């Protein structure tokens, strides 16, 4: 799908938040790769977002909504149309009953720090997971037995028909997925947490960080590149296939954690895509297991 410059200018007109043209997505993804987006928007608030989406849909402009740029691989040809970033949706509001309203643009680290300050426990596992809370909701991120959706009381999203508020038992979710309608955007969620002494929360945070210390790979990355197959660990399958440290261009299978693909410098998205295909092929040959990417792959080749 293509769109005209005039259509994009109409979308950008009147925006209160940032408006960037031909913006390299390498500046907005944790892998530091990705070609330019025709138009990159950072809406300032819900009103700004809804106005932009109204124009986008009325003009038939293709668009992509992103959070912190983690768990995302943008191809080298970039993105035609519009990228809408939710970085500005970073509100945190405590509520009675050990509950917390969290905007989609809040980083996981900011959420866990704030919850600790409020003596609210239950999301410490997110402290070692990079990215935004909206992204954590979208993929039901988790670690060491904890999952994001376990703590959700109410989810707020935006559809073409307007804002939709649903309780957790009305949602379809599971391991690393949350089912949303095409074009549906997560605005935030209300969490039900537990009153816990701050000292204990901070100790728990440090324990989670220590457990995931082996994932401090030292180079730009998108987190775990592949999903763990049932009953197996992706990193172990990759390691057993003899691919630790393997490189294509500037992309490398991390020597620290083999389910992390890292940018050693100057990598292209094509390098990561080629490396991922090699990994899937070798793992299939050595173990019979078909790996599936956990990262979201978007954009033009």
Short mmCIF file of C-alpha atoms in Angstrom, two decimals:
data_model
loop_
_atom_site.label_atom_id
_atom_site.label_comp_id
_atom_site.label_asym_id
_atom_site.label_seq_id
_atom_site.Cartn_x
_atom_site.Cartn_y
_atom_site.Cartn_z
CA UNK A 1 0.00 0.00 0.00
CA UNK A 2 1.28 3.46 -0.88
CA UNK A 3 0.22 6.97 0.02
CA UNK A 4 0.98 10.44 -1.25
CA UNK A 5 3.07 13.12 0.43
CA UNK A 6 -0.05 15.29 0.50
CA UNK A 7 -1.90 12.60 2.51
CA UNK A 8 0.97 12.41 4.99
CA UNK A 9 1.10 16.18 5.32
CA UNK A 10 -2.60 16.13 6.14
CA UNK A 11 -1.93 13.55 8.88
CA UNK A 12 0.92 15.66 10.33
CA UNK A 13 -1.02 18.91 10.27
CA UNK A 14 -2.05 20.11 13.71
CA UNK A 15 -0.03 17.57 15.68
CA UNK A 16 1.00 18.72 19.15
CA UNK A 17 3.67 16.06 19.53
CA UNK A 18 6.84 15.46 17.50
CA UNK A 19 6.61 15.17 13.70
CA UNK A 20 9.64 13.77 11.85
CA UNK A 21 9.98 13.14 8.10
CA UNK A 22 12.04 10.33 6.54
CA UNK A 23 13.12 9.34 10.02
CA UNK A 24 15.60 6.42 10.25
CA UNK A 25 14.05 3.70 12.40
CA UNK A 26 17.55 2.74 13.50
CA UNK A 27 17.21 5.69 15.91
CA UNK A 28 14.11 4.18 17.48
CA UNK A 29 14.85 0.47 17.76
CA UNK A 30 17.04 -1.30 20.28
CA UNK A 31 18.80 -3.26 17.49
CA UNK A 32 19.90 0.06 15.93
CA UNK A 33 18.91 -1.05 12.44
CA UNK A 34 16.05 -0.14 10.13
CA UNK A 35 15.41 2.12 7.16
CA UNK A 36 13.43 5.37 7.21
CA UNK A 37 9.77 5.83 8.03
CA UNK A 38 8.05 8.24 5.65
CA UNK A 39 6.46 9.98 8.63
CA UNK A 40 7.19 9.43 12.33
CA UNK A 41 4.79 10.81 14.95
CA UNK A 42 4.92 10.99 18.74
CA UNK A 43 1.40 12.06 19.82
CA UNK A 44 1.38 14.20 22.95
CA UNK A 45 -1.81 12.72 24.43
CA UNK A 46 -4.94 10.68 23.68
CA UNK A 47 -6.54 13.56 21.80
CA UNK A 48 -3.46 13.95 19.62
CA UNK A 49 -3.40 10.20 18.93
CA UNK A 50 -7.09 9.98 18.06
CA UNK A 51 -6.86 12.98 15.72
CA UNK A 52 -3.85 11.49 13.93
CA UNK A 53 -5.53 8.09 13.58
CA UNK A 54 -8.69 9.69 12.23
CA UNK A 55 -6.65 11.34 9.48
CA UNK A 56 -4.61 8.19 8.86
CA UNK A 57 -7.71 6.08 8.38
CA UNK A 58 -9.62 8.64 6.33
CA UNK A 59 -6.68 8.95 3.91
CA UNK A 60 -5.99 5.21 3.81
CA UNK A 61 -2.42 5.74 5.03
CA UNK A 62 -0.66 2.54 6.17
CA UNK A 63 0.66 2.86 9.71
CA UNK A 64 2.56 1.05 12.44
CA UNK A 65 2.29 1.67 16.18
CA UNK A 66 5.48 1.21 18.23
CA UNK A 67 6.49 1.56 21.85
CA UNK A 68 10.10 1.64 22.99
CA UNK A 69 11.44 -0.07 19.87
CA UNK A 70 12.36 -3.29 21.66
CA UNK A 71 11.39 -6.69 20.30
CA UNK A 72 11.26 -5.05 16.86
CA UNK A 73 13.26 -5.55 13.68
CA UNK A 74 12.66 -3.01 10.89
CA UNK A 75 13.88 -4.04 7.45
CA UNK A 76 16.39 -1.86 5.59
CA UNK A 77 13.83 -0.48 3.15
CA UNK A 78 12.07 1.26 6.02
CA UNK A 79 8.36 1.80 6.51
CA UNK A 80 5.99 3.30 4.00
CA UNK A 81 3.35 5.48 5.49
CA UNK A 82 3.34 6.48 9.13
CA UNK A 83 4.91 5.24 12.35
CA UNK A 84 3.07 6.25 15.52
CA UNK A 85 5.11 6.11 18.73
CA UNK A 86 3.46 5.86 22.16
CA UNK A 87 6.50 7.14 24.08
CA UNK A 88 4.47 10.07 25.38
CA UNK A 89 1.90 7.82 27.08
CA UNK A 90 4.01 7.53 30.22
CA UNK A 91 1.58 8.22 33.06
CA UNK A 92 1.65 6.38 36.40
CA UNK A 93 -1.22 6.86 38.84
CA UNK A 94 -1.70 4.98 42.15
CA UNK A 95 -5.27 4.02 43.09
CA UNK A 96 -6.89 2.69 46.27
CA UNK A 97 -6.70 -1.04 46.87
CA UNK A 98 -3.06 -1.54 45.83
CA UNK A 99 -3.87 -0.76 42.22
CA UNK A 100 -1.92 1.22 39.67
CA UNK A 101 -2.88 2.81 36.33
CA UNK A 102 0.03 2.51 33.89
CA UNK A 103 0.34 4.11 30.45
CA UNK A 104 1.61 2.11 27.49
CA UNK A 105 4.67 4.34 27.10
CA UNK A 106 6.02 3.76 30.62
CA UNK A 107 9.25 1.75 30.56
CA UNK A 108 9.30 -1.50 32.50
CA UNK A 109 12.13 -0.17 34.64
CA UNK A 110 10.22 3.02 35.48
CA UNK A 111 7.17 0.95 36.42
CA UNK A 112 9.08 -1.32 38.78
CA UNK A 113 10.88 1.63 40.41
CA UNK A 114 7.62 3.50 40.94
CA UNK A 115 5.81 0.43 42.28
CA UNK A 116 8.65 -0.08 44.78
CA UNK A 117 8.36 3.55 45.92
CA UNK A 118 4.63 2.98 46.47
CA UNK A 119 5.35 -0.30 48.33
CA UNK A 120 3.41 -2.26 45.70
CA UNK A 121 4.73 -5.71 44.81
CA UNK A 122 4.01 -8.11 41.98
CA UNK A 123 5.78 -6.70 38.92
CA UNK A 124 9.40 -7.07 40.01
CA UNK A 125 10.04 -9.58 37.20
CA UNK A 126 9.63 -6.74 34.68
CA UNK A 127 12.69 -4.97 36.10
CA UNK A 128 15.02 -7.09 33.98
CA UNK A 129 12.91 -7.01 30.80
CA UNK A 130 13.79 -4.08 28.53
CA UNK A 131 11.14 -2.11 26.71
CA UNK A 132 7.83 -0.37 27.36
CA UNK A 133 4.85 -1.55 29.37
CA UNK A 134 2.69 -1.46 26.23
CA UNK A 135 5.10 -3.88 24.61
CA UNK A 136 5.07 -6.09 27.70
CA UNK A 137 1.27 -6.22 27.49
CA UNK A 138 1.24 -6.87 23.74
CA UNK A 139 3.43 -9.96 24.06
CA UNK A 140 2.46 -10.87 27.65
CA UNK A 141 6.13 -10.59 28.61
CA UNK A 142 7.33 -12.68 31.50
CA UNK A 143 10.27 -14.14 33.36
CA UNK A 144 10.83 -16.82 35.99
CA UNK A 145 7.15 -17.70 36.35
CA UNK A 146 5.79 -14.15 36.28
CA UNK A 147 3.69 -12.84 33.36
CA UNK A 148 2.41 -9.34 32.70
CA UNK A 149 -1.21 -10.36 32.21
CA UNK A 150 -1.32 -12.05 35.62
CA UNK A 151 -1.39 -8.60 37.20
CA UNK A 152 -3.82 -6.89 34.81
CA UNK A 153 -7.20 -5.97 36.24
CA UNK A 154 -8.41 -3.83 33.33
CA UNK A 155 -6.93 -3.25 29.86
CA UNK A 156 -7.64 -0.04 27.92
CA UNK A 157 -7.27 -0.04 24.14
CA UNK A 158 -8.24 2.15 21.22
CA UNK A 159 -10.14 0.80 18.23
CA UNK A 160 -11.58 2.62 15.25
CA UNK A 161 -14.90 2.68 17.11
CA UNK A 162 -13.35 4.33 20.17
CA UNK A 163 -11.82 3.47 23.54
CA UNK A 164 -12.49 -0.05 24.84
CA UNK A 165 -12.08 -1.09 28.48
CA UNK A 166 -12.05 -4.82 29.31
CA UNK A 167 -11.43 -6.92 32.38
CA UNK A 168 -8.74 -9.58 32.25
CA UNK A 169 -11.21 -12.48 32.09
CA UNK A 170 -12.63 -10.94 28.89
CA UNK A 171 -9.25 -11.19 27.13
CA UNK A 172 -7.65 -13.97 25.13
CA UNK A 173 -4.01 -14.34 26.13
CA UNK A 174 -1.34 -16.94 26.83
CA UNK A 175 2.38 -17.59 26.58
CA UNK A 176 3.88 -14.54 24.84
CA UNK A 177 0.65 -13.39 23.22
CA UNK A 178 -2.39 -11.19 23.74
CA UNK A 179 -5.09 -11.33 21.10
CA UNK A 180 -6.07 -7.90 19.75
CA UNK A 181 -8.14 -6.84 16.77
CA UNK A 182 -6.29 -5.57 13.66
CA UNK A 183 -5.42 -1.92 14.27
CA UNK A 184 -6.25 -2.07 17.99
CA UNK A 185 -3.83 -0.02 20.10
CA UNK A 186 -3.00 -0.57 23.77
CA UNK A 187 -3.25 2.68 25.74
CA UNK A 188 -2.51 1.24 29.16
CA UNK A 189 -3.76 -1.01 31.92
CA UNK A 190 -4.84 -1.02 35.54
CA UNK A 191 -2.77 -3.41 37.64
CA UNK A 192 -3.81 -5.09 40.87
CA UNK A 193 -0.70 -5.43 43.03
CA UNK A 194 0.05 -6.31 46.66
CA UNK A 195 1.15 -4.15 49.60
CA UNK A 196 4.72 -5.22 50.34
CA UNK A 197 7.53 -3.66 52.35
CA UNK A 198 9.74 -1.61 50.05
CA UNK A 199 12.92 -3.32 51.24
CA UNK A 200 11.54 -6.71 50.22
CA UNK A 201 10.46 -5.43 46.81
CA UNK A 202 13.90 -4.00 46.12
CA UNK A 203 15.53 -7.26 47.19
CA UNK A 204 13.25 -9.12 44.79
CA UNK A 205 14.16 -6.72 41.97
CA UNK A 206 17.86 -7.35 42.55
CA UNK A 207 17.25 -11.10 42.51
CA UNK A 208 15.50 -10.90 39.15
CA UNK A 209 18.27 -8.74 37.71
CA UNK A 210 20.87 -11.21 38.99
CA UNK A 211 19.00 -14.15 37.47
CA UNK A 212 19.01 -12.45 34.09
CA UNK A 213 22.59 -11.23 34.44
CA UNK A 214 23.62 -13.66 31.71
CA UNK A 215 21.49 -11.63 29.32
CA UNK A 216 23.67 -8.52 29.63
CA UNK A 217 25.23 -9.08 26.26
CA UNK A 218 26.95 -5.71 25.90
CA UNK A 219 25.75 -4.81 22.39
CA UNK A 220 22.50 -3.50 20.89
CA UNK A 221 19.90 -6.27 20.79
CA UNK A 222 16.15 -6.90 20.75
CA UNK A 223 16.05 -9.23 23.73
CA UNK A 224 15.24 -12.90 23.13
CA UNK A 225 15.10 -13.32 19.36
CA UNK A 226 13.25 -16.67 19.32
CA UNK A 227 10.40 -18.06 21.39
CA UNK A 228 11.17 -21.01 23.63
CA UNK A 229 9.64 -24.15 22.08
CA UNK A 230 7.49 -26.34 24.33
CA UNK A 231 9.72 -28.13 26.79
CA UNK A 232 12.94 -26.63 25.46
CA UNK A 233 15.11 -23.53 25.61
CA UNK A 234 15.87 -21.70 22.37
CA UNK A 235 19.33 -20.66 23.58
CA UNK A 236 20.29 -24.26 24.31
CA UNK A 237 19.12 -25.49 20.91
CA UNK A 238 21.10 -22.72 19.19
CA UNK A 239 24.18 -23.47 21.29
CA UNK A 240 23.95 -27.19 20.57
CA UNK A 241 23.77 -26.36 16.86
CA UNK A 242 27.26 -24.84 17.22
CA UNK A 243 26.22 -21.28 16.46
CA UNK A 244 27.54 -19.39 19.48
CA UNK A 245 29.44 -16.36 18.19
CA UNK A 246 28.44 -16.96 14.54
CA UNK A 247 28.32 -13.77 12.47
CA UNK A 248 26.78 -12.54 9.24
CA UNK A 249 27.84 -9.00 8.44
CA UNK A 250 27.58 -6.98 11.64
CA UNK A 251 25.02 -9.31 13.24
CA UNK A 252 26.22 -11.95 15.68
CA UNK A 253 24.82 -14.76 17.80
CA UNK A 254 25.84 -13.46 21.21
CA UNK A 255 28.75 -15.24 22.83
CA UNK A 256 27.09 -14.55 26.20
CA UNK A 257 23.52 -15.71 25.49
CA UNK A 258 22.81 -17.51 22.23
CA UNK A 259 19.14 -16.46 21.99
CA UNK A 260 20.31 -12.86 21.72
CA UNK A 261 21.37 -11.60 18.30
CA UNK A 262 23.53 -8.51 18.70
CA UNK A 263 24.69 -5.62 16.55
CA UNK A 264 28.50 -5.66 16.71
CA UNK A 265 28.60 -2.43 14.70
CA UNK A 266 27.36 -1.44 11.27
CA UNK A 267 24.87 -4.29 10.99
CA UNK A 268 22.00 -4.16 8.52
CA UNK A 269 18.56 -5.59 9.11
CA UNK A 270 19.37 -7.98 6.25
CA UNK A 271 22.26 -9.35 8.33
CA UNK A 272 19.91 -10.22 11.18
CA UNK A 273 17.35 -11.76 8.85
CA UNK A 274 19.99 -13.92 7.18
CA UNK A 275 21.41 -14.96 10.54
CA UNK A 276 17.95 -15.85 11.83
CA UNK A 277 17.31 -18.06 8.77
CA UNK A 278 20.65 -19.79 9.30
CA UNK A 279 19.80 -20.44 12.96
CA UNK A 280 16.38 -21.88 12.14
CA UNK A 281 17.86 -24.14 9.48
CA UNK A 282 20.71 -25.43 11.67
CA UNK A 283 18.48 -25.99 14.70
CA UNK A 284 16.01 -27.90 12.53
CA UNK A 285 18.84 -30.08 11.24
CA UNK A 286 20.35 -30.81 14.65
CA UNK A 287 17.26 -31.12 16.84
CA UNK A 288 14.23 -31.36 14.58
CA UNK A 289 12.74 -28.30 16.30
CA UNK A 290 11.38 -25.39 14.29
CA UNK A 291 12.18 -22.10 15.99
CA UNK A 292 9.79 -19.17 15.71
CA UNK A 293 10.87 -15.53 16.00
CA UNK A 294 9.75 -13.68 19.11
CA UNK A 295 10.80 -10.33 17.61
CA UNK A 296 8.33 -8.54 15.37
CA UNK A 297 9.67 -8.11 11.81
CA UNK A 298 8.24 -5.20 9.82
CA UNK A 299 9.03 -2.89 6.93
CA UNK A 300 10.19 -3.08 3.32
CA UNK A 301 12.95 -5.41 2.16
#
